[in-house]
Amino acid sequence: MSLATTQSVAEIKARNKQLIDEVLKVYPEKTAKRRAKHLNVHEAGKSDCGVKSNLKSIPGVMTIRGCAYAGSKGVVWGPIKDMIHISHGPVGCGQYSWAARRNYYIGTTGIDTFVTMQFTSDFQEKDIVFGGDKKLAKIIDEIQELFPLNHGITIQSECPIGLIGDDIEAVSKVKSKEYEGKTIVPVRCEGFRGVSQSLGHHIANDAVRDWIFDKISPEAKPTFEPTPYDVAIIGDYNIGGDAWSSRILLEEMGLRVIAQWSGDGSLAELEATPKAKLNVLHCYRSMNYISRHMEEKFGIPWCEYNFFGPSKIAESLRKIASFFDDKIKEGAERVIAKYQPLMDAVIAKYRPRLEGKTVMLFVGGLRPRHVIGAYEDLGMEVVGTGYEFGHNDDYQRTAQHYVKDGTLIYDDVTGYEFERFVEKIQPDLVGSGIKEKYVFQKMGVPFRQMHSWDYSGPYHGYDGFAIFARDMDMAINSPIWKKTKAPWKDAPRPSLMAAE
Amino acid sequence: MTQNAEHVLDHFELFRGPEYQQMLANKKALFENPHDPAEVERIREWAKTPEYREKNFAREALTVNPAKACQPLGAVFVAVGFEGTLPFVHGSQGCVAYYRSHLSRHFKEPSSCVSSSMTEDAAVFGGLNNMIDGLANTYNMYKPKMIAVSTTCMAEVIGDDLNAFIKTSKEKGSVPAEYDVPFAHTPAFVGSHVTGYDNALKGIIEHFWDGKAGTAPKLERKPNEKINFIGGFDGYTVGNIREMKRIFELMGIEYTILADNSDVFDTPTDGEFRMYDGGTTLEDAANAIHAKATISMQQYCTEKTLPFIGGHGQEVVAFNHPIGVGATDELLMTLSRIAGKPIAKALEQERGRLLDAMADSSAHIHGKKFAIYGDPDLCYGLAAFLLELGAEPTHVLSTNGNKGWAEKMQQLFDSSPFGQNCHAYPGKDLWHMRSLLFTEPVDFLIGNTYGKYLERDTGTPLIRIGFPVFDRHHHHRYPVWGYQGGMNVLVKILDKIFDEIDKNTNVPAKTDYSFDIIR
């Protein structure tokens, strides 16, 4: 039986507060003061989780965060499959982010599709000294010659680009003109900008606005015949096929998905989006910016949704349907009813094995809150959560819709804090990333990577929930966790004690 | 409905269901603005031609699918090889997230490293304050015995001076004055992870030997009988270093492994997370100055380190990732000569066993053409072993290999009749390799995980040897050095060859007449 179910909320709150005090003791005073603002125990009824967020990480701690380049190239732009994304600068950033995020897509890689490739300007010392603009222009020429079916190019700036003052915008404009108005997008996502990958998302969104939307005349006719039911999926990166197991539900309820952002996405879909009747937004953190922009400029409403676990899926399908007529509302009910037997079977199979188990999360984007419903559908409880790069509005959404009284909250958790928290709370499962996975497994705590789905997935939608449930069961109930302590390390057997 | 609770379908099968297939076809036809399939096919075929190859090789600016990473990765790899040492990367924090992920994905192990989290203000004013606060935090929180500092390209572009910064940090009390903070400048726009390995190792040795950045007297060399051993950047560091320790012990050689990260990348699951494990003790790192000689297993990982060590009066010897009989012979004879100890009988027997295995199996490898890519030393070691087996290492490509490396490769080719039609390709990437495989096909490809795209596109079977190997588990636990290591490499190559033969002969009533049970 987990700790959480045997203790009262008051006891849990007291313990969590004490835990926070304990981890802060190890820091120098100035650091402890700064970190204290990011750790808290949630109080029911409060409008947010009571932590500061989106502030600089502290030097010398093991932050889990990435950088603006990771947010732009790694998250937002990289999955756009028919464009070539140049990692502009030294070789490393592109290499480490090469095909690491499992953004599934369909296409002929290297010919008309380029997601799992690493294009880089591989900056050398001379490029730093003399600037890289000429090299960039030449790279674009070489891309045009060797990859003629690309639909567009983006330039993803790495740290040195901004520091040495290269004018990638000018190069983009000149080359775009030279190639008959080809879409060439410069993105100023240097890694030192902002405090995490979050600013990279914002910058990437702004680049879509400035270099794609602004090129399209508002009167231009779409390439397809519009219908009243056209929607766009925003903020789904198709990790392990997430956007596909989501899209199928929207289509089954009678909507037509005209664009997917950005997993399995294409330039044509980006361009089509301003013609949508509604933008449905999964990862609020990474793409609320462009959704707000489309609302202001094109009058397209947007609505957040959550496709983790049957409770939230049903709620979300109804919410999305509420923007449309009865046909779609009936469609939503039909879809919910269709998948109910599958969900009943999944829950009947896995809930008995997972009931009462506790989880601690630490992920990016929307997941520190969105997956809570899916765990609850399986009878599990999330006892601690926090965001890598969340903002205050993420913590508001978390407090108002997801977490329970007494939940431990840790923003931009340091490796040190996370280890101590898990050690003391002893959850039955930790959900975080690759950098955390092996730390906790060594400690004997079951773990699932909640960025990459631990190379499994999809986890979105009804089809994805079956996989989610199975994966959580396999992680928690794997027989290996009963063996982490060698049997001879247990309490000595009576016979041996007698012999002493 | 495709999904099933009884038998949950993964992404492998799920999206092959008819509903998903229909959905994806609609998406493409209506919304993706796809090219005409005939045009896609035409370009696909064109990209296989000698004409395309010529254009591809004429590239001057663009790099596509390079087989190299950047310097700081190598620096982090070195730092964790010292007892209780935490790598500290001065620069933006995102890089460190990348190094840690990259190493964790290969070794399936935690990878600990901190950064000074430099952001825009540091870009303008320099990162001194980040260093001062960062060292203090690292020291207090993780209680390392040593903090090894390296840089990212950001810190290098703005010109932060590590020596001065560390000195100032000590003056401000971030860490005690006598505390060990070795450093190396490791700009990502110079060389590769291999260069970073070299710079960082030299930085650490220099720190201990040459007066700890002016805070202590320089060490005076008092020669002893020990041999220093440097592995180089090596994806097999766990298996290889342990194998070398076994060999040293068999021969009764006193040794110091410099940057021994074999334990930290292989910690047990027993309920405890060890942030530090094993590693060269700081005492040993300092005392390494007294050794008789230093042996580097990878010349291109120690281009600066070895001359530095040599300059302190020791003999230095460099190998090129020795794999197979001849290379191991040379290694053991060198060890024997320097240590003045005979080669152990047990090793002689292992040699005979490796030769025995090669005699049993070389018929399946003889005359086969191979393409190899990876770090310059690994490419050399693999090519040399293939030549011993009577195979032809036809294309040997190293993105971080230079002209000198290519000349050395050529000498190797020239030394064997099997090397006649073999070529080395320095500074080329895996998109060049793709053209080579289409225009001059080979039987097998050897390289890291990224080669799976080449295997898919060109149909050349991939044997995974190199770094990183993300998509196969636990290879790093098995050595490739020594006669035992040679055996592992041989088996890896043979398994793939036999798998291919079986795949080509398993069609009932058509090709299965040679679907043999005995080979």
Coordinates of N, CA, C and O in Angstrom, one line a residue, chain A residues 43-105:
Chain A
E43 N -2.3 23.8 -2.4 CA -3.4 24.0 -1.5 C -4.7 24.0 -2.3 O -4.8 24.9 -3.2
A44 N -5.6 23.1 -2.0 CA -6.9 23.1 -2.8 C -7.6 24.4 -2.8 O -7.5 25.2 -1.7
G45 N -8.1 24.8 -3.9 CA -8.9 26.0 -4.0 C -8.0 27.2 -4.4 O -8.6 28.3 -4.8
K46 N -6.7 27.0 -4.4 CA -5.9 28.1 -4.9 C -5.9 28.2 -6.4 O -6.1 27.2 -7.1
S47 N -5.6 29.4 -6.9 CA -5.8 29.6 -8.4 C -4.6 29.0 -9.2 O -4.7 28.8 -10.3
D48 N -3.4 28.9 -8.5 CA -2.3 28.2 -9.2 C -1.6 27.4 -8.1 O -2.0 27.2 -7.0
C49 N -0.5 26.8 -8.5 CA 0.2 25.9 -7.6 C 1.2 26.6 -6.7 O 1.9 25.9 -5.9
G50 N 1.2 27.9 -6.7 CA 2.0 28.6 -5.8 C 3.5 28.6 -6.0 O 4.3 28.7 -5.1
V51 N 3.9 28.3 -7.2 CA 5.3 28.3 -7.5 C 5.6 29.3 -8.6 O 4.8 29.6 -9.5
K52 N 6.8 29.9 -8.6 CA 7.3 30.7 -9.6 C 7.8 29.8 -10.8 O 8.2 28.7 -10.6
S53 N 7.7 30.3 -12.0 CA 8.1 29.5 -13.2 C 8.7 30.4 -14.2 O 8.6 31.6 -14.2
N54 N 9.2 29.7 -15.3 CA 9.8 30.4 -16.4 C 10.8 31.4 -16.0 O 10.9 32.5 -16.6
L55 N 11.6 31.1 -15.0 CA 12.7 31.9 -14.6 C 14.0 31.2 -14.9 O 14.0 29.9 -15.1
K56 N 15.1 31.9 -15.0 CA 16.4 31.3 -15.3 C 16.7 30.1 -14.4 O 16.5 30.2 -13.2
S57 N 17.3 29.1 -14.9 CA 17.8 28.0 -14.1 C 19.0 28.5 -13.4 O 19.7 29.4 -13.9
I58 N 19.3 27.8 -12.3 CA 20.5 28.2 -11.5 C 21.8 27.5 -12.0 O 21.8 26.3 -12.3
P59 N 22.8 28.3 -12.2 CA 24.1 27.7 -12.7 C 24.6 26.6 -11.7 O 24.4 26.7 -10.5
G60 N 25.1 25.5 -12.3 CA 25.8 24.5 -11.5 C 24.9 23.4 -11.0 O 25.3 22.5 -10.3
V61 N 23.6 23.6 -11.2 CA 22.6 22.5 -10.8 C 22.3 21.6 -12.0 O 22.5 22.0 -13.1
M62 N 21.8 20.4 -11.7 CA 21.5 19.6 -12.9 C 20.0 19.9 -13.3 O 19.1 19.2 -12.9
T63 N 19.9 20.9 -14.1 CA 18.5 21.2 -14.6 C 18.2 20.2 -15.7 O 19.1 19.7 -16.4
I64 N 16.9 19.9 -15.8 CA 16.5 18.9 -16.9 C 16.2 19.7 -18.2 O 16.1 19.1 -19.2
R65 N 16.2 21.0 -18.1 CA 15.8 21.8 -19.2 C 16.7 21.8 -20.4 O 17.9 21.6 -20.3
G66 N 16.2 22.1 -21.6 CA 16.9 22.3 -22.8 C 17.0 23.8 -23.1 O 17.0 24.6 -22.3
C67 N 17.1 24.1 -24.5 CA 17.3 25.4 -24.9 C 16.3 25.8 -26.0 O 15.5 25.0 -26.5
A68 N 16.4 27.1 -26.4 CA 15.5 27.6 -27.5 C 15.6 26.8 -28.8 O 14.6 26.5 -29.4
Y69 N 16.8 26.4 -29.1 CA 17.0 25.6 -30.4 C 16.2 24.3 -30.2 O 15.5 23.9 -31.2
A70 N 16.3 23.7 -29.1 CA 15.5 22.4 -28.9 C 14.0 22.6 -29.0 O 13.3 21.8 -29.5
G71 N 13.6 23.8 -28.5 CA 12.2 24.1 -28.6 C 11.7 24.3 -30.1 O 10.6 23.9 -30.5
S72 N 12.6 25.0 -30.8 CA 12.2 25.3 -32.2 C 12.4 24.1 -33.2 O 11.5 23.6 -33.8
K73 N 13.7 23.7 -33.3 CA 14.0 22.7 -34.2 C 13.6 21.3 -33.7 O 13.0 20.5 -34.4
G74 N 13.9 21.1 -32.4 CA 13.6 19.8 -31.8 C 12.1 19.5 -31.7 O 11.6 18.4 -31.8
V75 N 11.3 20.5 -31.4 CA 9.9 20.3 -31.1 C 9.0 20.8 -32.3 O 8.3 20.0 -33.0
V76 N 9.0 22.1 -32.6 CA 8.0 22.7 -33.4 C 8.3 22.5 -34.9 O 7.5 21.9 -35.7
W77 N 9.5 22.9 -35.4 CA 9.8 22.8 -36.8 C 10.2 21.5 -37.3 O 9.8 21.0 -38.4
G78 N 11.1 20.8 -36.5 CA 11.7 19.6 -37.0 C 10.7 18.6 -37.6 O 11.0 17.9 -38.6
P79 N 9.5 18.4 -37.0 CA 8.6 17.4 -37.6 C 7.9 17.8 -38.9 O 7.2 16.9 -39.5
I80 N 8.0 19.0 -39.3 CA 7.4 19.4 -40.6 C 8.1 18.6 -41.7 O 9.3 18.9 -42.0
K81 N 7.5 17.7 -42.3 CA 8.2 16.6 -43.0 C 8.7 17.0 -44.4 O 9.7 16.4 -44.8
D82 N 8.1 17.9 -45.1 CA 8.5 18.1 -46.5 C 9.4 19.3 -46.6 O 9.7 19.8 -47.7
M83 N 9.8 19.9 -45.5 CA 10.8 21.0 -45.5 C 12.1 20.5 -44.9 O 12.1 19.5 -44.2
I84 N 13.2 21.2 -45.3 CA 14.5 20.8 -44.8 C 14.9 21.8 -43.8 O 14.8 23.0 -44.0
H85 N 15.2 21.3 -42.6 CA 15.5 22.2 -41.5 C 17.0 22.2 -41.2 O 17.6 21.1 -40.9
I86 N 17.7 23.3 -41.5 CA 19.1 23.4 -41.4 C 19.5 23.7 -39.9 O 19.0 24.7 -39.4
S87 N 20.3 22.8 -39.3 CA 20.8 23.2 -38.0 C 22.0 24.1 -38.3 O 23.1 23.6 -38.6
H88 N 21.8 25.4 -38.1 CA 22.8 26.3 -38.6 C 23.7 26.7 -37.5 O 23.4 27.4 -36.5
G89 N 25.0 26.3 -37.6 CA 26.0 26.5 -36.6 C 26.8 25.2 -36.5 O 26.9 24.5 -37.4
P90 N 27.5 25.0 -35.4 CA 28.3 23.8 -35.2 C 27.5 22.5 -35.2 O 26.3 22.5 -35.1
V91 N 28.2 21.4 -35.4 CA 27.6 20.1 -35.7 C 26.7 19.5 -34.6 O 25.8 18.8 -34.8
G92 N 27.1 19.9 -33.3 CA 26.5 19.1 -32.2 C 25.0 19.1 -32.0 O 24.4 18.1 -32.0
C93 N 24.4 20.3 -32.0 CA 23.0 20.5 -31.7 C 22.2 19.6 -32.7 O 21.2 18.9 -32.2
G94 N 22.5 19.6 -33.9 CA 21.8 18.8 -34.9 C 22.0 17.3 -34.7 O 21.1 16.5 -34.8
Q95 N 23.2 17.0 -34.3 CA 23.5 15.6 -34.1 C 22.7 15.0 -32.9 O 22.2 13.9 -33.0
Y96 N 22.7 15.7 -31.8 CA 22.1 15.2 -30.6 C 20.6 15.2 -30.7 O 19.9 14.4 -30.0
S97 N 20.0 16.0 -31.6 CA 18.6 16.1 -31.7 C 18.1 15.3 -32.9 O 16.9 15.2 -33.3
W98 N 19.0 14.6 -33.6 CA 18.8 13.9 -34.8 C 17.8 12.7 -34.5 O 18.2 11.7 -33.9
A99 N 16.6 12.8 -35.0 CA 15.6 11.7 -35.0 C 15.4 11.2 -33.6 O 15.0 10.0 -33.4
A100 N 15.6 12.0 -32.6 CA 15.6 11.6 -31.2 C 14.1 11.6 -30.6 O 13.9 11.1 -29.6
R101 N 13.2 12.3 -31.3 CA 11.9 12.6 -30.7 C 10.8 11.7 -31.2 O 9.7 11.8 -30.8
R102 N 11.1 10.8 -32.1 CA 10.1 9.8 -32.6 C 8.9 10.5 -33.2 O 7.7 10.1 -32.9
N103 N 9.1 11.6 -34.0 CA 7.9 12.2 -34.6 C 7.6 11.4 -35.9 O 8.2 11.6 -36.9
Y104 N 6.6 10.5 -35.8 CA 6.3 9.6 -36.9 C 5.7 10.4 -38.1 O 5.0 11.4 -37.9
Y105 N 6.0 9.9 -39.2 CA 5.5 10.5 -40.5 C 5.5 9.4 -41.6 O 6.2 8.4 -41.5

